[in-house]
Amino acid sequence: MATLSEAERAAIVQCYHNDLSHEEAAYVLGCPVGTVKTHILRAKQKLKARLSGWGPET
């Protein structure tokens, strides 16, 4: 999570930790729904890239 921007981290926390919808997270964060979706997409991409190759080989 340290590799994420503050905005990406906030969107992930609101949607996955606090179990809010994109619309609810947008309201809490004070930004458009599309921005929340973009932050989540970019955060997932960064986390996937960071974690690829980590763990047991299949």
PDB file of C-alpha atoms in Angstrom:
ATOM      1  CA  MET A   1       0.000   0.000   0.000  1.00  0.00           C
ATOM      2  CA  ALA A   2       2.983   2.296   0.458  1.00  0.00           C
ATOM      3  CA  THR A   3       3.415   2.499  -3.328  1.00  0.00           C
ATOM      4  CA  LEU A   4      -0.058   4.006  -3.765  1.00  0.00           C
ATOM      5  CA  SER A   5      -0.805   7.706  -3.852  1.00  0.00           C
ATOM      6  CA  GLU A   6      -2.850   9.139  -0.992  1.00  0.00           C
ATOM      7  CA  ALA A   7      -5.909   9.412  -3.264  1.00  0.00           C
ATOM      8  CA  GLU A   8      -5.571   5.809  -4.469  1.00  0.00           C
ATOM      9  CA  ARG A   9      -5.117   4.553  -0.924  1.00  0.00           C
ATOM     10  CA  ALA A  10      -8.153   6.533   0.288  1.00  0.00           C
ATOM     11  CA  ALA A  11     -10.354   5.118  -2.486  1.00  0.00           C
ATOM     12  CA  ILE A  12      -9.241   1.547  -1.746  1.00  0.00           C
ATOM     13  CA  VAL A  13      -9.832   1.983   1.989  1.00  0.00           C
ATOM     14  CA  GLN A  14     -13.293   3.468   1.501  1.00  0.00           C
ATOM     15  CA  CYS A  15     -14.461   0.825  -0.976  1.00  0.00           C
ATOM     16  CA  TYR A  16     -12.797  -2.317   0.359  1.00  0.00           C
ATOM     17  CA  HIS A  17     -12.126  -1.717   4.050  1.00  0.00           C
ATOM     18  CA  ASN A  18     -15.182   0.428   4.820  1.00  0.00           C
ATOM     19  CA  ASP A  19     -17.323  -1.483   2.286  1.00  0.00           C
ATOM     20  CA  LEU A  20     -18.697   1.644   0.594  1.00  0.00           C
ATOM     21  CA  SER A  21     -20.009   1.784  -2.950  1.00  0.00           C
ATOM     22  CA  HIS A  22     -18.175   3.919  -5.475  1.00  0.00           C
ATOM     23  CA  GLU A  23     -20.890   6.539  -5.122  1.00  0.00           C
ATOM     24  CA  GLU A  24     -20.630   6.583  -1.320  1.00  0.00           C
ATOM     25  CA  ALA A  25     -16.844   6.745  -1.459  1.00  0.00           C
ATOM     26  CA  ALA A  26     -17.049   9.647  -3.913  1.00  0.00           C
ATOM     27  CA  TYR A  27     -19.308  11.524  -1.507  1.00  0.00           C
ATOM     28  CA  VAL A  28     -16.989  10.872   1.461  1.00  0.00           C
ATOM     29  CA  LEU A  29     -13.878  11.805  -0.529  1.00  0.00           C
ATOM     30  CA  GLY A  30     -15.517  14.811  -2.170  1.00  0.00           C
ATOM     31  CA  CYS A  31     -14.753  13.826  -5.745  1.00  0.00           C
ATOM     32  CA  PRO A  32     -16.637  12.486  -8.791  1.00  0.00           C
ATOM     33  CA  VAL A  33     -17.504   8.789  -9.011  1.00  0.00           C
ATOM     34  CA  GLY A  34     -15.337   8.448 -12.129  1.00  0.00           C
ATOM     35  CA  THR A  35     -12.344   9.685 -10.161  1.00  0.00           C
ATOM     36  CA  VAL A  36     -12.904   7.057  -7.463  1.00  0.00           C
ATOM     37  CA  LYS A  37     -13.127   4.349 -10.135  1.00  0.00           C
ATOM     38  CA  THR A  38      -9.913   5.598 -11.740  1.00  0.00           C
ATOM     39  CA  HIS A  39      -8.074   5.651  -8.411  1.00  0.00           C
ATOM     40  CA  ILE A  40      -9.203   2.093  -7.660  1.00  0.00           C
ATOM     41  CA  LEU A  41      -8.201   0.861 -11.123  1.00  0.00           C
ATOM     42  CA  ARG A  42      -4.742   2.420 -10.868  1.00  0.00           C
ATOM     43  CA  ALA A  43      -4.280   1.152  -7.314  1.00  0.00           C
ATOM     44  CA  LYS A  44      -5.165  -2.396  -8.370  1.00  0.00           C
ATOM     45  CA  GLN A  45      -2.742  -2.178 -11.301  1.00  0.00           C
ATOM     46  CA  LYS A  46       0.073  -0.968  -9.040  1.00  0.00           C
ATOM     47  CA  LEU A  47      -0.608  -3.638  -6.414  1.00  0.00           C
ATOM     48  CA  LYS A  48      -0.807  -6.383  -9.053  1.00  0.00           C
ATOM     49  CA  ALA A  49       2.509  -5.290 -10.578  1.00  0.00           C
ATOM     50  CA  ARG A  50       4.113  -5.068  -7.147  1.00  0.00           C
ATOM     51  CA  LEU A  51       2.897  -8.519  -6.087  1.00  0.00           C
ATOM     52  CA  SER A  52       3.481 -10.386  -9.356  1.00  0.00           C
ATOM     53  CA  GLY A  53       6.130 -13.020  -8.923  1.00  0.00           C
ATOM     54  CA  TRP A  54       5.661 -12.991  -5.162  1.00  0.00           C
ATOM     55  CA  GLY A  55       4.539 -16.196  -3.516  1.00  0.00           C
ATOM     56  CA  PRO A  56       4.642 -19.871  -4.408  1.00  0.00           C
ATOM     57  CA  GLU A  57       5.226 -20.851  -8.012  1.00  0.00           C
ATOM     58  CA  THR A  58       2.481 -22.867  -9.683  1.00  0.00           C
TER      59      THR A  58
END
